[in-house]
Amino acid sequence: MSHIQLNDNITNLLERVRRRSQKSQFGNSDILVLAVSKTRPAEDIEAAYACGLLDFGENYLQEALIKIQALQALPLVWHYIGPIQSNKTRAIAENFSWVHTVDRAKIARRLSEQRPEGLPPLQVCLQVNISGEASKSGVTLAELPALAAAVAELPKLQLRGLMCIPAPSKTDADQRAPFRTMRESLEELSQQLPGLDTLSMGMSADMDAAIDEGATIIRIGTAIFGPR
Ligand SMILES: *Cc1c(COP(=O)(O)O)cnc(C)c1O
């Protein structure tokens, strides 16, 4: 993608997010746009950084590590947003600032144990399987309070909130319903666990609905970098 096109996409996106959040009842005034850079070369990330983006999300560990290494001179914030196998936790704990996809206590314990001493706590969101799809990762709403309590105890993790990837749907009302449940679930959890402030929800196709329901981080690939 040309740098002119990328710059246009980012300018338009930030303006769209700003406007939408201003007119939404639950809209947040400082939504973080997380640029999802999976499958994109390091040059595209560097170009997006030059357009003002700092936070990048990666799904595939091996691919991410190569880019993190190549771009280590830049002050980028890396977010892991893919599935986590046990044998990947060490590299994730060592190389990322955020993990959005924690859905098992065992994985959380390993991330905490393996987080290097000199680094600040790993910022964590719990992935909720909000549409109850057999194919998707994430805890059920019923399992959520116990997992959240367990993660909140871990010394090298800071539990920030919840993340979801709802089943695709077309209408605004259908898109908003799962996001609303997420917002309500975070409110409920917050009564037991202070300091939760993050709803990582909304992608290119459903960001408006997510913003309307109080997203604090939207994870955007296609609307920034074009189709994969
Ligand atoms: C790929 C991906 C995104 C970005 O999706 P787009 O539709 O390209 O914006 C967001 N979140 C996760 C977890 C992803 O895997």
Short mmCIF file of C-alpha atoms and ligand atoms in Angstrom, two decimals:
data_model
loop_
_atom_site.label_atom_id
_atom_site.label_comp_id
_atom_site.label_asym_id
_atom_site.label_seq_id
_atom_site.Cartn_x
_atom_site.Cartn_y
_atom_site.Cartn_z
CA MET A 1 0.00 0.00 0.00
CA SER A 2 1.25 3.50 -0.82
CA HIS A 3 2.14 5.79 2.04
CA ILE A 4 -0.32 8.37 0.74
CA GLN A 5 -3.13 5.84 0.87
CA LEU A 6 -2.10 4.68 4.34
CA ASN A 7 -1.97 8.25 5.59
CA ASP A 8 -5.46 8.90 4.17
CA ASN A 9 -6.83 5.75 5.77
CA ILE A 10 -5.42 6.64 9.18
CA THR A 11 -6.56 10.27 9.04
CA ASN A 12 -10.07 9.22 8.01
CA LEU A 13 -10.21 6.48 10.63
CA LEU A 14 -9.13 8.71 13.52
CA GLU A 15 -11.67 11.34 12.48
CA ARG A 16 -14.42 8.72 12.20
CA VAL A 17 -13.62 7.34 15.65
CA ARG A 18 -13.52 10.81 17.19
CA ARG A 19 -16.91 11.80 15.74
CA ARG A 20 -18.59 8.54 16.59
CA SER A 21 -17.39 8.52 20.17
CA GLN A 22 -18.54 12.12 20.66
CA LYS A 23 -22.11 11.36 19.70
CA SER A 24 -22.40 8.00 21.48
CA GLN A 25 -24.02 7.74 24.89
CA PHE A 26 -21.32 5.37 26.17
CA GLY A 27 -18.61 6.63 23.83
CA ASN A 28 -15.13 7.08 25.28
CA SER A 29 -13.28 10.29 24.51
CA ASP A 30 -9.88 8.60 24.27
CA ILE A 31 -10.33 5.38 22.33
CA LEU A 32 -7.08 3.65 21.45
CA VAL A 33 -6.83 2.59 17.82
CA LEU A 34 -4.81 -0.62 17.85
CA ALA A 35 -3.42 -1.19 14.36
CA VAL A 36 -3.65 -4.90 13.59
CA SER A 37 -0.56 -5.58 11.53
CA LYS A 38 -0.72 -9.36 11.07
CA THR A 39 0.53 -10.37 7.60
CA ARG A 40 1.84 -6.83 6.96
CA PRO A 41 5.54 -6.17 6.42
CA ALA A 42 7.57 -4.14 8.91
CA GLU A 43 7.69 -1.27 6.38
CA ASP A 44 3.91 -0.84 6.64
CA ILE A 45 4.18 -0.64 10.42
CA GLU A 46 6.93 1.93 10.15
CA ALA A 47 4.77 3.96 7.76
CA ALA A 48 1.77 3.76 10.11
CA TYR A 49 4.02 4.90 12.95
CA ALA A 50 5.06 7.87 10.82
CA CYS A 51 1.33 8.68 10.52
CA GLY A 52 1.05 8.80 14.32
CA LEU A 53 0.10 5.26 15.39
CA LEU A 54 2.05 3.69 18.24
CA ASP A 55 0.13 0.52 19.16
CA PHE A 56 0.28 -2.58 16.97
CA GLY A 57 -1.50 -5.91 17.33
CA GLU A 58 -0.14 -9.25 16.13
CA ASN A 59 -1.75 -12.70 16.07
CA TYR A 60 1.09 -14.98 15.05
CA LEU A 61 4.03 -15.16 17.42
CA GLN A 62 6.85 -16.09 15.02
CA GLU A 63 5.81 -13.42 12.55
CA ALA A 64 5.48 -10.86 15.34
CA LEU A 65 8.91 -11.55 16.83
CA ILE A 66 10.61 -10.84 13.51
CA LYS A 67 8.84 -7.49 13.20
CA ILE A 68 9.41 -6.53 16.85
CA GLN A 69 13.11 -7.20 16.36
CA ALA A 70 13.26 -5.27 13.08
CA LEU A 71 11.48 -2.25 14.57
CA GLN A 72 13.06 -2.19 18.02
CA ALA A 73 14.49 1.30 17.47
CA LEU A 74 10.92 2.71 17.40
CA PRO A 75 8.93 3.32 20.61
CA LEU A 76 6.10 0.97 19.57
CA VAL A 77 3.68 -0.74 21.95
CA TRP A 78 3.06 -4.36 20.98
CA HIS A 79 -0.21 -6.17 21.75
CA TYR A 80 -0.61 -9.92 21.39
CA ILE A 81 -4.11 -10.69 20.09
CA GLY A 82 -3.82 -14.29 18.86
CA PRO A 83 -4.42 -17.71 20.40
CA ILE A 84 -1.90 -18.66 23.12
CA GLN A 85 -0.42 -22.13 23.47
CA SER A 86 1.54 -22.97 26.62
CA ASN A 87 4.83 -23.22 24.75
CA LYS A 88 4.43 -19.62 23.50
CA THR A 89 3.94 -17.88 26.83
CA ARG A 90 7.60 -17.11 27.51
CA ALA A 91 8.18 -15.26 24.25
CA ILE A 92 4.89 -13.40 24.69
CA ALA A 93 5.77 -12.40 28.27
CA GLU A 94 9.17 -11.18 27.14
CA ASN A 95 8.19 -9.24 24.03
CA PHE A 96 4.75 -7.71 24.42
CA SER A 97 3.23 -4.96 26.58
CA TRP A 98 -0.34 -6.23 26.31
CA VAL A 99 -2.07 -9.58 25.85
CA HIS A 100 -5.77 -9.45 24.87
CA THR A 101 -6.47 -13.16 24.57
CA VAL A 102 -6.02 -14.75 27.99
CA ASP A 103 -8.74 -17.34 28.58
CA ARG A 104 -7.18 -19.91 30.95
CA ALA A 105 -5.71 -19.57 34.45
CA LYS A 106 -2.82 -21.85 33.53
CA ILE A 107 -1.76 -19.55 30.68
CA ALA A 108 -2.09 -16.52 32.94
CA ARG A 109 0.11 -18.12 35.61
CA ARG A 110 2.81 -18.91 33.07
CA LEU A 111 2.73 -15.37 31.65
CA SER A 112 3.13 -13.96 35.16
CA GLU A 113 5.97 -16.34 36.08
CA GLN A 114 7.76 -15.67 32.81
CA ARG A 115 7.39 -11.89 32.73
CA PRO A 116 10.96 -10.56 33.08
CA GLU A 117 11.75 -8.74 36.34
CA GLY A 118 12.78 -5.42 34.78
CA LEU A 119 9.58 -4.94 32.80
CA PRO A 120 6.32 -3.39 34.00
CA PRO A 121 3.43 -5.81 34.55
CA LEU A 122 1.95 -7.34 31.42
CA GLN A 123 -1.38 -5.61 30.66
CA VAL A 124 -4.04 -8.28 30.27
CA CYS A 125 -7.55 -8.58 28.87
CA LEU A 126 -9.61 -11.74 29.24
CA GLN A 127 -11.11 -13.04 26.03
CA VAL A 128 -14.83 -13.75 26.28
CA ASN A 129 -16.49 -16.11 23.80
CA ILE A 130 -19.40 -13.73 23.65
CA SER A 131 -21.31 -15.42 20.83
CA GLY A 132 -20.79 -18.89 22.27
CA GLU A 133 -19.15 -20.24 19.14
CA ALA A 134 -17.57 -23.68 19.42
CA SER A 135 -14.79 -22.61 17.04
CA LYS A 136 -13.72 -19.56 19.04
CA SER A 137 -11.45 -19.17 22.04
CA GLY A 138 -12.55 -17.36 25.15
CA VAL A 139 -14.31 -18.04 28.42
CA THR A 140 -18.06 -18.11 28.87
CA LEU A 141 -19.68 -15.37 30.93
CA ALA A 142 -20.29 -17.98 33.62
CA GLU A 143 -16.57 -18.80 33.84
CA LEU A 144 -15.48 -15.17 33.75
CA PRO A 145 -15.64 -14.13 37.44
CA ALA A 146 -13.46 -17.03 38.63
CA LEU A 147 -10.86 -16.48 35.92
CA ALA A 148 -10.80 -12.73 36.57
CA ALA A 149 -10.29 -13.29 40.30
CA ALA A 150 -7.43 -15.71 39.61
CA VAL A 151 -5.70 -13.39 37.14
CA ALA A 152 -6.07 -10.36 39.41
CA GLU A 153 -3.94 -12.18 42.02
CA LEU A 154 -0.94 -12.68 39.74
CA PRO A 155 1.94 -10.35 40.57
CA LYS A 156 3.36 -9.68 37.10
CA LEU A 157 0.03 -9.25 35.34
CA GLN A 158 -2.25 -6.24 35.48
CA LEU A 159 -5.80 -7.20 34.66
CA ARG A 160 -7.27 -4.35 32.58
CA GLY A 161 -10.53 -5.69 31.19
CA LEU A 162 -12.23 -7.79 28.55
CA MET A 163 -11.86 -8.56 24.87
CA CYS A 164 -14.19 -10.26 22.39
CA ILE A 165 -14.63 -11.18 18.74
CA PRO A 166 -18.39 -11.58 18.20
CA ALA A 167 -19.84 -13.68 15.39
CA PRO A 168 -20.24 -11.46 12.32
CA SER A 169 -23.63 -9.81 11.93
CA LYS A 170 -24.94 -7.14 9.60
CA THR A 171 -27.37 -4.83 11.34
CA ASP A 172 -26.36 -2.23 13.86
CA ALA A 173 -28.69 -3.69 16.51
CA ASP A 174 -27.28 -7.21 16.05
CA GLN A 175 -23.73 -5.89 16.21
CA ARG A 176 -24.39 -3.86 19.34
CA ALA A 177 -26.02 -6.62 21.40
CA PRO A 178 -22.85 -8.60 22.23
CA PHE A 179 -20.88 -5.42 22.85
CA ARG A 180 -23.54 -4.24 25.28
CA THR A 181 -23.24 -7.53 27.16
CA MET A 182 -19.49 -6.98 27.34
CA ARG A 183 -19.94 -3.49 28.77
CA GLU A 184 -22.35 -4.77 31.38
CA SER A 185 -20.06 -7.67 32.27
CA LEU A 186 -17.14 -5.31 32.81
CA GLU A 187 -19.30 -3.11 35.06
CA GLU A 188 -20.31 -6.14 37.07
CA LEU A 189 -16.75 -7.42 37.43
CA SER A 190 -15.60 -3.96 38.46
CA GLN A 191 -17.65 -4.20 41.62
CA GLN A 192 -15.36 -6.99 42.82
CA LEU A 193 -12.15 -5.93 41.11
CA PRO A 194 -11.26 -2.23 41.03
CA GLY A 195 -9.13 -0.79 38.25
CA LEU A 196 -10.72 -2.49 35.26
CA ASP A 197 -10.92 0.11 32.51
CA THR A 198 -10.60 -1.68 29.18
CA LEU A 199 -13.04 -3.03 26.61
CA SER A 200 -11.08 -4.32 23.61
CA MET A 201 -13.81 -4.73 21.03
CA GLY A 202 -14.65 -3.70 17.49
CA MET A 203 -12.83 -4.45 14.24
CA SER A 204 -13.10 -2.83 10.78
CA ALA A 205 -16.60 -4.16 10.12
CA ASP A 206 -18.19 -3.43 13.50
CA MET A 207 -16.21 -0.59 15.07
CA ASP A 208 -19.12 1.87 15.11
CA ALA A 209 -21.29 -0.52 17.13
CA ALA A 210 -18.39 -1.20 19.51
CA ILE A 211 -17.73 2.51 20.01
CA ASP A 212 -21.42 3.06 20.72
CA GLU A 213 -21.24 0.45 23.49
CA GLY A 214 -18.15 1.87 25.14
CA ALA A 215 -15.11 0.26 23.50
CA THR A 216 -11.85 1.69 24.84
CA ILE A 217 -9.61 -0.17 22.36
CA ILE A 218 -10.69 -0.94 18.80
CA ARG A 219 -8.55 -3.41 16.85
CA ILE A 220 -8.36 -2.32 13.22
CA GLY A 221 -6.56 -4.06 10.36
CA THR A 222 -8.37 -3.74 7.04
CA ALA A 223 -9.55 -0.13 7.47
CA ILE A 224 -5.90 0.91 7.98
CA PHE A 225 -3.82 -1.37 5.77
CA GLY A 226 -6.40 -2.51 3.19
CA PRO A 227 -7.66 -6.06 2.55
CA ARG A 228 -5.36 -8.93 3.57
C1 LIG B 1 -7.43 -9.67 12.31
C2 LIG B 1 -7.95 -9.23 13.61
C3 LIG B 1 -8.46 -7.93 13.79
C4 LIG B 1 -8.57 -6.90 12.69
O1 LIG B 1 -9.55 -7.26 11.77
P1 LIG B 1 -9.99 -6.27 10.57
O2 LIG B 1 -11.32 -6.79 10.18
O3 LIG B 1 -8.97 -6.42 9.49
O4 LIG B 1 -10.05 -4.89 11.10
C5 LIG B 1 -8.87 -7.58 15.07
N1 LIG B 1 -8.80 -8.44 16.11
C6 LIG B 1 -8.33 -9.68 15.96
C7 LIG B 1 -8.28 -10.59 17.14
C8 LIG B 1 -7.91 -10.13 14.72
O5 LIG B 1 -7.47 -11.39 14.59
#
